[in-house]
mmCIF file of N, CA and C in Angstrom:
data_model
loop_
_atom_site.group_PDB
_atom_site.id
_atom_site.type_symbol
_atom_site.label_atom_id
_atom_site.label_comp_id
_atom_site.label_asym_id
_atom_site.label_seq_id
_atom_site.Cartn_x
_atom_site.Cartn_y
_atom_site.Cartn_z
ATOM 1 N N MET P 15 0.703 -1.053 0.465
ATOM 2 C CA MET P 15 -0.307 -0.142 0.051
ATOM 3 C C MET P 15 0.695 1.265 -0.030
ATOM 4 N N VAL P 16 0.370 2.164 -0.585
ATOM 5 C CA VAL P 16 1.471 3.549 -0.828
ATOM 6 C C VAL P 16 0.524 4.595 -0.239
ATOM 7 N N TYR P 17 1.440 5.364 0.752
ATOM 8 C CA TYR P 17 1.137 5.856 1.424
ATOM 9 C C TYR P 17 2.089 7.740 2.088
ATOM 10 N N ASP P 18 1.200 8.668 2.486
ATOM 11 C CA ASP P 18 2.150 9.656 2.511
ATOM 12 C C ASP P 18 3.212 9.223 3.352
ATOM 13 N N GLU P 19 4.019 9.824 3.148
ATOM 14 C CA GLU P 19 5.688 9.191 4.370
ATOM 15 C C GLU P 19 5.784 10.584 4.265
ATOM 16 N N THR P 20 5.214 11.856 4.324
ATOM 17 C CA THR P 20 5.449 13.047 5.178
ATOM 18 C C THR P 20 5.517 13.100 6.883
ATOM 19 N N PHE P 21 4.750 12.376 7.094
ATOM 20 C CA PHE P 21 4.877 12.537 8.874
ATOM 21 C C PHE P 21 6.180 11.349 9.093
ATOM 22 N N PRO P 22 6.075 10.230 8.530
ATOM 23 C CA PRO P 22 6.761 9.465 9.291
ATOM 24 C C PRO P 22 8.553 10.099 8.834
ATOM 25 N N VAL P 23 8.688 11.151 8.347
ATOM 26 C CA VAL P 23 9.884 11.422 7.786
ATOM 27 C C VAL P 23 10.288 12.690 8.718
ATOM 28 N N TYR P 24 9.477 13.647 9.109
ATOM 29 C CA TYR P 24 8.661 14.544 9.842
ATOM 30 C C TYR P 24 9.396 14.033 11.378
ATOM 31 N N ALA P 25 8.524 13.169 11.913
ATOM 32 C CA ALA P 25 8.985 12.484 13.180
ATOM 33 C C ALA P 25 10.626 11.663 13.179
ATOM 34 N N ALA P 26 10.847 11.050 12.545
ATOM 35 C CA ALA P 26 12.203 10.389 12.504
ATOM 36 C C ALA P 26 13.269 11.784 12.200
ATOM 37 N N ARG P 27 12.929 12.507 11.406
ATOM 38 C CA ARG P 27 14.165 14.067 11.695
ATOM 39 C C ARG P 27 13.977 14.910 13.228
ATOM 40 N N ILE P 28 12.748 14.840 13.763
ATOM 41 C CA ILE P 28 12.716 15.864 14.729
ATOM 42 C C ILE P 28 12.665 14.760 16.165
ATOM 43 N N ARG P 29 13.051 13.519 16.659
ATOM 44 C CA ARG P 29 13.296 12.669 17.502
ATOM 45 C C ARG P 29 15.090 13.005 16.990
ATOM 46 N N LYS P 30 15.853 12.673 16.412
ATOM 47 C CA LYS P 30 16.829 13.056 16.060
ATOM 48 C C LYS P 30 16.917 14.553 16.492
ATOM 49 N N VAL P 31 16.791 15.320 16.288
ATOM 50 C CA VAL P 31 16.685 16.752 16.646
ATOM 51 C C VAL P 31 16.820 16.909 18.240
ATOM 52 N N THR P 32 15.281 16.086 18.467
ATOM 53 C CA THR P 32 14.995 16.082 20.347
ATOM 54 C C THR P 32 16.136 15.422 20.898
ATOM 55 N N ALA P 33 16.872 14.666 20.211
ATOM 56 C CA ALA P 33 17.679 13.588 21.049
ATOM 57 C C ALA P 33 18.875 14.350 21.102
ATOM 58 N N GLY P 34 19.883 15.350 20.049
ATOM 59 C CA GLY P 34 20.548 16.390 20.112
ATOM 60 C C GLY P 34 20.052 17.472 21.444
ATOM 61 N N ILE P 35 19.026 17.811 21.338
ATOM 62 C CA ILE P 35 18.907 19.158 22.234
ATOM 63 C C ILE P 35 18.696 18.169 23.571
ATOM 64 N N ALA P 36 18.197 17.319 23.950
ATOM 65 C CA ALA P 36 18.150 16.669 25.045
ATOM 66 C C ALA P 36 19.982 16.148 25.513
ATOM 67 N N ALA P 37 20.227 15.688 24.836
ATOM 68 C CA ALA P 37 22.075 15.330 25.122
ATOM 69 C C ALA P 37 22.849 17.147 25.634
ATOM 70 N N ILE P 38 22.460 17.625 24.825
ATOM 71 C CA ILE P 38 23.162 19.389 24.800
ATOM 72 C C ILE P 38 22.478 19.808 26.612
ATOM 73 N N ALA P 39 21.468 19.657 26.357
ATOM 74 C CA ALA P 39 20.674 20.652 27.902
ATOM 75 C C ALA P 39 20.962 19.288 28.952
ATOM 76 N N ALA P 40 21.229 18.085 28.881
ATOM 77 C CA ALA P 40 21.505 17.146 30.132
ATOM 78 C C ALA P 40 22.531 17.458 30.416
ATOM 79 N N ALA P 41 23.811 17.487 29.434
ATOM 80 C CA ALA P 41 25.203 17.875 30.072
ATOM 81 C C ALA P 41 25.197 19.145 30.784
ATOM 82 N N ALA P 42 24.605 20.086 30.305
ATOM 83 C CA ALA P 42 24.189 21.266 30.763
ATOM 84 C C ALA P 42 23.853 20.959 32.305
ATOM 85 N N ALA P 43 22.835 20.523 32.067
ATOM 86 C CA ALA P 43 21.425 19.804 33.747
ATOM 87 C C ALA P 43 23.070 19.721 34.679
ATOM 88 N N PHE P 44 23.977 18.646 34.768
ATOM 89 C CA PHE P 44 24.159 17.697 34.767
ATOM 90 C C PHE P 44 25.276 18.362 35.467
ATOM 91 N N VAL P 45 25.655 19.520 34.570
ATOM 92 C CA VAL P 45 27.005 20.755 35.335
ATOM 93 C C VAL P 45 26.545 21.636 36.479
ATOM 94 N N PHE P 46 25.137 22.097 36.193
ATOM 95 C CA PHE P 46 25.185 23.581 36.834
ATOM 96 C C PHE P 46 23.816 22.886 37.756
ATOM 97 N N GLY P 47 23.471 21.331 38.285
ATOM 98 C CA GLY P 47 22.622 20.523 39.024
ATOM 99 C C GLY P 47 22.722 19.552 39.502
ATOM 100 N N GLY P 48 23.779 18.930 38.596
ATOM 101 C CA GLY P 48 23.426 17.847 39.690
ATOM 102 C C GLY P 48 23.296 16.593 38.767
ATOM 103 N N ALA P 49 23.829 16.184 39.048
ATOM 104 C CA ALA P 49 23.190 13.999 37.907
ATOM 105 C C ALA P 49 21.823 14.301 38.374
ATOM 106 N N LEU P 50 20.969 14.147 39.647
ATOM 107 C CA LEU P 50 19.707 13.673 39.227
ATOM 108 C C LEU P 50 18.311 15.141 38.361
ATOM 109 N N TYR P 51 19.087 16.509 38.217
ATOM 110 C CA TYR P 51 18.527 16.735 37.238
ATOM 111 C C TYR P 51 19.039 16.755 35.648
ATOM 112 N N GLY P 52 20.340 16.257 35.385
ATOM 113 C CA GLY P 52 21.110 15.518 33.825
ATOM 114 C C GLY P 52 19.835 14.379 33.773
ATOM 115 N N ALA P 53 19.703 13.732 34.831
ATOM 116 C CA ALA P 53 18.580 12.638 34.734
ATOM 117 C C ALA P 53 17.385 12.302 34.370
ATOM 118 N N GLY P 54 16.861 13.885 34.847
ATOM 119 C CA GLY P 54 15.431 14.484 34.689
ATOM 120 C C GLY P 54 16.014 14.907 33.089
ATOM 121 N N VAL P 55 16.119 15.480 32.686
ATOM 122 C CA VAL P 55 16.087 16.003 31.375
ATOM 123 C C VAL P 55 16.014 14.779 30.064
ATOM 124 N N LEU P 56 16.766 14.133 30.390
ATOM 125 C CA LEU P 56 16.836 12.417 29.707
ATOM 126 C C LEU P 56 15.589 11.781 29.584
ATOM 127 N N LEU P 57 14.932 11.711 30.905
ATOM 128 C CA LEU P 57 14.348 10.955 30.840
ATOM 129 C C LEU P 57 12.866 11.182 30.148
ATOM 130 N N GLY P 58 13.009 12.670 30.373
ATOM 131 C CA GLY P 58 11.489 13.826 29.874
ATOM 132 C C GLY P 58 11.858 13.891 28.355
ATOM 133 N N ALA P 59 13.118 13.722 28.176
ATOM 134 C CA ALA P 59 13.261 14.253 26.353
ATOM 135 C C ALA P 59 12.964 12.712 25.641
ATOM 136 N N LEU P 60 13.344 11.830 26.777
ATOM 137 C CA LEU P 60 13.412 10.036 26.639
ATOM 138 C C LEU P 60 11.651 9.959 26.075
ATOM 139 N N PHE P 61 10.977 10.700 26.857
ATOM 140 C CA PHE P 61 9.416 9.863 26.459
ATOM 141 C C PHE P 61 8.699 10.994 25.856
ATOM 142 N N GLN P 62 9.401 12.141 24.965
ATOM 143 C CA GLN P 62 9.199 12.546 24.230
ATOM 144 C C GLN P 62 9.029 11.820 23.051
ATOM 145 N N ILE P 63 10.551 10.983 22.544
ATOM 146 C CA ILE P 63 11.315 10.426 21.843
ATOM 147 C C ILE P 63 10.213 9.601 21.718
ATOM 148 N N ALA P 64 9.960 8.892 23.014
ATOM 149 C CA ALA P 64 9.134 7.319 22.797
ATOM 150 C C ALA P 64 7.647 7.958 22.145
ATOM 151 N N PHE P 65 6.795 8.994 22.494
ATOM 152 C CA PHE P 65 5.848 9.409 22.139
ATOM 153 C C PHE P 65 6.087 9.091 20.211
ATOM 154 N N LEU P 66 7.371 9.937 19.915
ATOM 155 C CA LEU P 66 7.249 10.162 18.598
ATOM 156 C C LEU P 66 7.407 8.797 18.176
ATOM 157 N N SER P 67 7.791 8.282 18.570
ATOM 158 C CA SER P 67 8.522 6.974 17.841
ATOM 159 C C SER P 67 6.415 5.830 17.625
ATOM 160 N N PHE P 68 5.920 6.263 18.822
ATOM 161 C CA PHE P 68 4.582 5.395 19.178
ATOM 162 C C PHE P 68 3.740 6.080 18.149
ATOM 163 N N LEU P 69 3.885 6.986 17.862
ATOM 164 C CA LEU P 69 3.175 7.922 16.757
ATOM 165 C C LEU P 69 3.111 8.107 15.717
ATOM 166 N N ARG P 70 4.271 7.774 14.781
ATOM 167 C CA ARG P 70 5.170 7.390 13.707
ATOM 168 C C ARG P 70 4.652 5.847 13.684
ATOM 169 N N ALA P 71 4.978 4.637 13.933
ATOM 170 C CA ALA P 71 4.097 3.621 14.216
ATOM 171 C C ALA P 71 2.518 2.961 13.716
ATOM 172 N N LYS P 72 1.785 3.936 14.501
ATOM 173 C CA LYS P 72 1.325 4.158 14.368
ATOM 174 C C LYS P 72 0.466 4.610 13.163
ATOM 175 N N TYR P 73 0.879 5.882 13.168
ATOM 176 C CA TYR P 73 0.318 5.935 11.714
ATOM 177 C C TYR P 73 0.653 4.769 10.631
ATOM 178 N N ILE P 74 2.250 4.532 10.844
ATOM 179 C CA ILE P 74 1.945 3.476 9.588
ATOM 180 C C ILE P 74 1.282 2.704 9.115
ATOM 181 N N LYS P 75 1.363 1.699 10.260
ATOM 182 C CA LYS P 75 0.390 0.505 10.474
ATOM 183 C C LYS P 75 -0.778 1.092 9.847
ATOM 184 N N TRP P 76 -1.753 2.367 10.445
ATOM 185 C CA TRP P 76 -2.621 2.615 9.830
ATOM 186 C C TRP P 76 -2.938 3.003 8.440
ATOM 187 N N SER P 77 -2.009 3.382 8.234
ATOM 188 C CA SER P 77 -1.635 3.848 6.641
ATOM 189 C C SER P 77 -1.799 2.681 5.261
ATOM 190 N N GLU P 78 -1.296 1.651 6.521
ATOM 191 C CA GLU P 78 -0.235 0.563 5.424
ATOM 192 C C GLU P 78 -1.834 -0.655 5.627
ATOM 193 N N ALA P 79 -2.488 -0.309 6.568
ATOM 194 C CA ALA P 79 -4.163 -0.834 6.766
ATOM 195 C C ALA P 79 -5.193 -0.563 5.858
ATOM 196 N N GLY P 80 -4.694 0.917 5.181
ATOM 197 C CA GLY P 80 -6.305 1.060 4.192
ATOM 198 C C GLY P 80 -6.305 2.171 4.646
ATOM 199 N N ARG P 81 -6.552 2.908 6.489
ATOM 200 C CA ARG P 81 -7.587 3.265 6.173
ATOM 201 C C ARG P 81 -7.604 4.819 5.799
ATOM 202 N N ALA P 82 -8.473 5.563 5.626
ATOM 203 C CA ALA P 82 -8.378 6.327 5.457
ATOM 204 C C ALA P 82 -8.119 8.112 6.075
ATOM 205 N N PRO P 83 -6.970 8.533 5.369
ATOM 206 C CA PRO P 83 -6.429 9.658 6.806
ATOM 207 C C PRO P 83 -7.186 10.419 6.844
ATOM 208 N N GLU P 84 -8.475 10.948 7.003
ATOM 209 C CA GLU P 84 -8.831 11.629 7.643
ATOM 210 C C GLU P 84 -9.336 11.086 9.746
ATOM 211 N N THR P 85 -8.920 9.491 9.035
ATOM 212 C CA THR P 85 -9.603 8.528 10.384
ATOM 213 C C THR P 85 -8.081 8.708 10.984
ATOM 214 N N VAL P 86 -7.425 8.312 9.809
ATOM 215 C CA VAL P 86 -5.541 8.425 10.630
ATOM 216 C C VAL P 86 -5.409 9.760 11.651
ATOM 217 N N GLY P 87 -5.444 11.214 10.848
ATOM 218 C CA GLY P 87 -5.423 11.997 11.426
ATOM 219 C C GLY P 87 -5.842 12.500 12.677
ATOM 220 N N ALA P 88 -7.196 11.950 12.864
ATOM 221 C CA ALA P 88 -8.114 12.050 14.097
ATOM 222 C C ALA P 88 -7.498 11.389 15.516
ATOM 223 N N ARG P 89 -7.173 9.584 14.714
ATOM 224 C CA ARG P 89 -6.985 9.342 15.958
ATOM 225 C C ARG P 89 -4.830 9.685 16.722
ATOM 226 N N LEU P 90 -5.003 10.375 15.582
ATOM 227 C CA LEU P 90 -3.416 10.457 15.897
ATOM 228 C C LEU P 90 -3.154 12.075 16.611
ATOM 229 N N VAL P 91 -4.302 13.113 16.504
ATOM 230 C CA VAL P 91 -4.755 14.452 17.060
ATOM 231 C C VAL P 91 -5.484 13.613 18.418
ATOM 232 N N ALA P 92 -5.870 12.443 19.086
ATOM 233 C CA ALA P 92 -6.639 12.300 19.994
ATOM 234 C C ALA P 92 -5.027 11.500 20.990
ATOM 235 N N PHE P 93 -4.126 11.125 20.274
ATOM 236 C CA PHE P 93 -3.607 10.646 21.285
ATOM 237 C C PHE P 93 -2.280 11.547 21.204
ATOM 238 N N THR P 94 -2.340 12.462 20.304
ATOM 239 C CA THR P 94 -2.145 14.154 20.936
ATOM 240 C C THR P 94 -2.336 14.859 21.896
ATOM 241 N N GLY P 95 -3.270 14.691 21.660
ATOM 242 C CA GLY P 95 -4.439 15.416 23.433
ATOM 243 C C GLY P 95 -4.452 14.707 24.486
ATOM 244 N N ALA P 96 -4.600 13.162 24.355
ATOM 245 C CA ALA P 96 -4.083 12.250 25.898
ATOM 246 C C ALA P 96 -2.808 12.159 26.375
ATOM 247 N N ARG P 97 -1.970 12.879 25.151
ATOM 248 C CA ARG P 97 -0.531 13.146 26.097
ATOM 249 C C ARG P 97 -0.338 14.163 27.188
ATOM 250 N N LEU P 98 -0.978 14.925 27.478
ATOM 251 C CA LEU P 98 -0.993 15.711 28.319
ATOM 252 C C LEU P 98 -0.828 15.337 29.155
ATOM 253 N N PHE P 99 -2.464 14.563 29.340
ATOM 254 C CA PHE P 99 -2.109 13.942 30.899
ATOM 255 C C PHE P 99 -1.608 12.830 31.236
ATOM 256 N N VAL P 100 -1.220 11.987 30.382
ATOM 257 C CA VAL P 100 0.291 11.013 30.467
ATOM 258 C C VAL P 100 1.421 11.986 31.110
ATOM 259 N N GLU P 101 1.517 12.789 30.818
ATOM 260 C CA GLU P 101 3.307 13.620 30.980
ATOM 261 C C GLU P 101 2.794 14.476 32.394
ATOM 262 N N ILE P 102 1.077 14.461 32.984
ATOM 263 C CA ILE P 102 0.606 15.055 33.555
ATOM 264 C C ILE P 102 1.846 13.875 35.188
ATOM 265 N N GLY P 103 0.638 12.981 34.212
ATOM 266 C CA GLY P 103 1.800 11.803 35.336
ATOM 267 C C GLY P 103 3.102 11.269 35.234
ATOM 268 N N ALA P 104 3.113 11.660 34.602
ATOM 269 C CA ALA P 104 4.873 10.950 34.323
ATOM 270 C C ALA P 104 5.420 12.104 34.925
ATOM 271 N N CYS P 105 5.178 13.582 34.871
ATOM 272 C CA CYS P 105 5.102 14.780 36.130
ATOM 273 C C CYS P 105 5.608 14.168 37.809
ATOM 274 N N VAL P 106 4.385 13.828 37.887
ATOM 275 C CA VAL P 106 3.872 13.568 38.878
ATOM 276 C C VAL P 106 5.186 12.549 39.777
ATOM 277 N N LEU P 107 5.375 11.451 39.048
ATOM 278 C CA LEU P 107 6.012 10.185 39.346
ATOM 279 C C LEU P 107 7.356 10.724 39.818
ATOM 280 N N ALA P 108 7.492 11.646 38.309
ATOM 281 C CA ALA P 108 8.970 12.164 38.543
ATOM 282 C C ALA P 108 9.445 13.148 40.093
ATOM 283 N N ALA P 109 7.987 13.749 39.919
ATOM 284 C CA ALA P 109 8.370 14.428 41.219
ATOM 285 C C ALA P 109 8.456 13.538 42.775
ATOM 286 N N PHE P 110 8.281 12.466 42.336
ATOM 287 C CA PHE P 110 7.974 11.978 44.179
ATOM 288 C C PHE P 110 9.404 10.744 43.909
ATOM 289 N N PHE P 111 10.115 10.133 42.349
ATOM 290 C CA PHE P 111 11.822 9.630 42.300
ATOM 291 C C PHE P 111 12.626 10.519 42.257
ATOM 292 N N LEU P 112 12.100 11.544 41.433
ATOM 293 C CA LEU P 112 13.581 12.509 41.487
ATOM 294 C C LEU P 112 13.391 13.922 42.611
ATOM 295 N N GLY P 113 12.437 13.787 42.940
ATOM 296 C CA GLY P 113 12.251 15.090 44.166
ATOM 297 C C GLY P 113 12.383 16.966 43.268
ATOM 298 N N LEU P 114 12.985 17.690 43.942
ATOM 299 C CA LEU P 114 12.878 18.629 43.184
ATOM 300 C C LEU P 114 13.968 18.714 41.517
ATOM 301 N N ALA P 115 14.214 17.817 41.400
ATOM 302 C CA ALA P 115 14.857 17.334 39.938
ATOM 303 C C ALA P 115 13.701 17.036 39.029
ATOM 304 N N VAL P 116 12.532 17.997 39.441
ATOM 305 C CA VAL P 116 11.350 16.787 38.132
ATOM 306 C C VAL P 116 11.813 18.625 37.078
ATOM 307 N N LEU P 117 12.522 19.394 37.938
ATOM 308 C CA LEU P 117 12.448 20.567 37.180
ATOM 309 C C LEU P 117 13.612 20.129 35.679
ATOM 310 N N GLY P 118 14.176 18.767 35.855
ATOM 311 C CA GLY P 118 14.969 18.618 34.782
ATOM 312 C C GLY P 118 14.310 17.857 33.983
ATOM 313 N N PHE P 119 13.633 17.072 34.520
ATOM 314 C CA PHE P 119 12.464 16.327 34.018
ATOM 315 C C PHE P 119 11.387 16.927 32.816
ATOM 316 N N LEU P 120 10.984 18.662 33.353
ATOM 317 C CA LEU P 120 10.061 19.113 32.693
ATOM 318 C C LEU P 120 11.181 20.371 31.585
ATOM 319 N N ALA P 121 12.010 20.070 31.932
ATOM 320 C CA ALA P 121 12.699 20.739 30.780
ATOM 321 C C ALA P 121 13.360 19.976 29.569
ATOM 322 N N GLY P 122 12.956 18.492 29.767
ATOM 323 C CA GLY P 122 13.130 17.055 29.295
ATOM 324 C C GLY P 122 12.172 16.795 27.892
ATOM 325 N N LEU P 123 11.129 17.793 28.680
ATOM 326 C CA LEU P 123 9.752 17.508 27.866
ATOM 327 C C LEU P 123 9.446 18.710 27.354
ATOM 328 N N LEU P 124 10.181 19.901 27.442
ATOM 329 C CA LEU P 124 10.016 20.855 26.501
ATOM 330 C C LEU P 124 11.213 21.118 25.099
ATOM 331 N N SER P 125 12.046 19.524 24.878
ATOM 332 C CA SER P 125 13.463 19.594 24.071
ATOM 333 C C SER P 125 12.525 18.963 22.962
ATOM 334 N N LEU P 126 11.149 18.716 22.949
ATOM 335 C CA LEU P 126 10.663 18.730 21.492
ATOM 336 C C LEU P 126 9.542 19.885 20.725
ATOM 337 N N THR P 127 9.761 20.920 22.339
ATOM 338 C CA THR P 127 8.982 22.287 21.200
ATOM 339 C C THR P 127 10.232 22.824 20.778
ATOM 340 N N ALA P 128 11.117 22.867 21.450
ATOM 341 C CA ALA P 128 12.294 23.334 21.068
ATOM 342 C C ALA P 128 12.887 22.836 19.692
ATOM 343 N N ALA P 129 12.978 21.376 19.127
ATOM 344 C CA ALA P 129 13.260 20.558 18.355
ATOM 345 C C ALA P 129 12.827 20.764 17.274
ATOM 346 N N THR P 130 11.521 21.514 17.496
ATOM 347 C CA THR P 130 10.118 21.840 16.432
ATOM 348 C C THR P 130 10.181 23.368 16.062
ATOM 349 N N ILE P 131 10.916 23.704 16.927
ATOM 350 C CA ILE P 131 11.831 25.222 16.835
ATOM 351 C C ILE P 131 12.393 25.320 16.113
ATOM 352 N N VAL P 132 13.697 24.399 16.571
ATOM 353 C CA VAL P 132 15.129 24.394 15.717
ATOM 354 C C VAL P 132 14.684 24.238 13.945
ATOM 355 N N ASP P 133 13.876 22.656 14.157
ATOM 356 C CA ASP P 133 13.365 22.343 12.497
ATOM 357 C C ASP P 133 13.176 23.483 11.537
ATOM 358 N N ARG P 134 11.932 24.388 11.897
ATOM 359 C CA ARG P 134 11.580 25.076 11.606
ATOM 360 C C ARG P 134 12.649 26.401 11.050
ATOM 361 N N VAL P 135 12.949 26.597 11.836
ATOM 362 C CA VAL P 135 14.492 27.998 11.683
ATOM 363 C C VAL P 135 15.004 27.142 10.534
ATOM 364 N N VAL P 136 15.278 25.722 10.760
ATOM 365 C CA VAL P 136 16.520 25.497 9.613
ATOM 366 C C VAL P 136 15.175 25.092 8.342
ATOM 367 N N GLY P 137 14.432 25.017 8.988
ATOM 368 C CA GLY P 137 13.673 25.007 6.925
ATOM 369 C C GLY P 137 14.024 25.988 6.122
ATOM 370 N N VAL P 138 13.451 27.400 7.543
ATOM 371 C CA VAL P 138 13.345 28.392 6.653
ATOM 372 C C VAL P 138 14.738 29.402 6.187
ATOM 373 N N ILE P 139 15.772 28.264 6.516
ATOM 374 C CA ILE P 139 17.300 29.091 6.753
ATOM 375 C C ILE P 139 17.352 28.298 4.850
ATOM 376 N N LYS P 140 17.235 26.828 4.863
ATOM 377 C CA LYS P 140 17.055 26.530 3.635
ATOM 378 C C LYS P 140 16.832 26.521 2.775
ATOM 379 N N GLU P 141 15.608 27.091 2.759
ATOM 380 C CA GLU P 141 15.276 28.275 2.010
ATOM 381 C C GLU P 141 15.266 29.602 0.687
#
């Protein structure tokens, strides 16, 4: 089955950018805040990378199964909306296990946002 590969390619690229930003942020957090902050950043970023991997796998699976693009898009949006509640739960768990280093975890969660902005800026520069 032929399907649009725009989202899988984008998700793969953003995962790489997120991992790069997370590595830099984790190193800085380790130097300035300690090992727990560095670990928090890495855990937050790994959450985002795992989520993108999940969305990418679902997109490919549903597209290859021949589902309508509207259905696939609606389900991806539903998963993305539900991610907020999962992130809140993950933050609560991080607060229990990492203590005050939950700020590092939150910074790791923001690595996806930073990666999206960096990707957009690089795309504009390339044009």
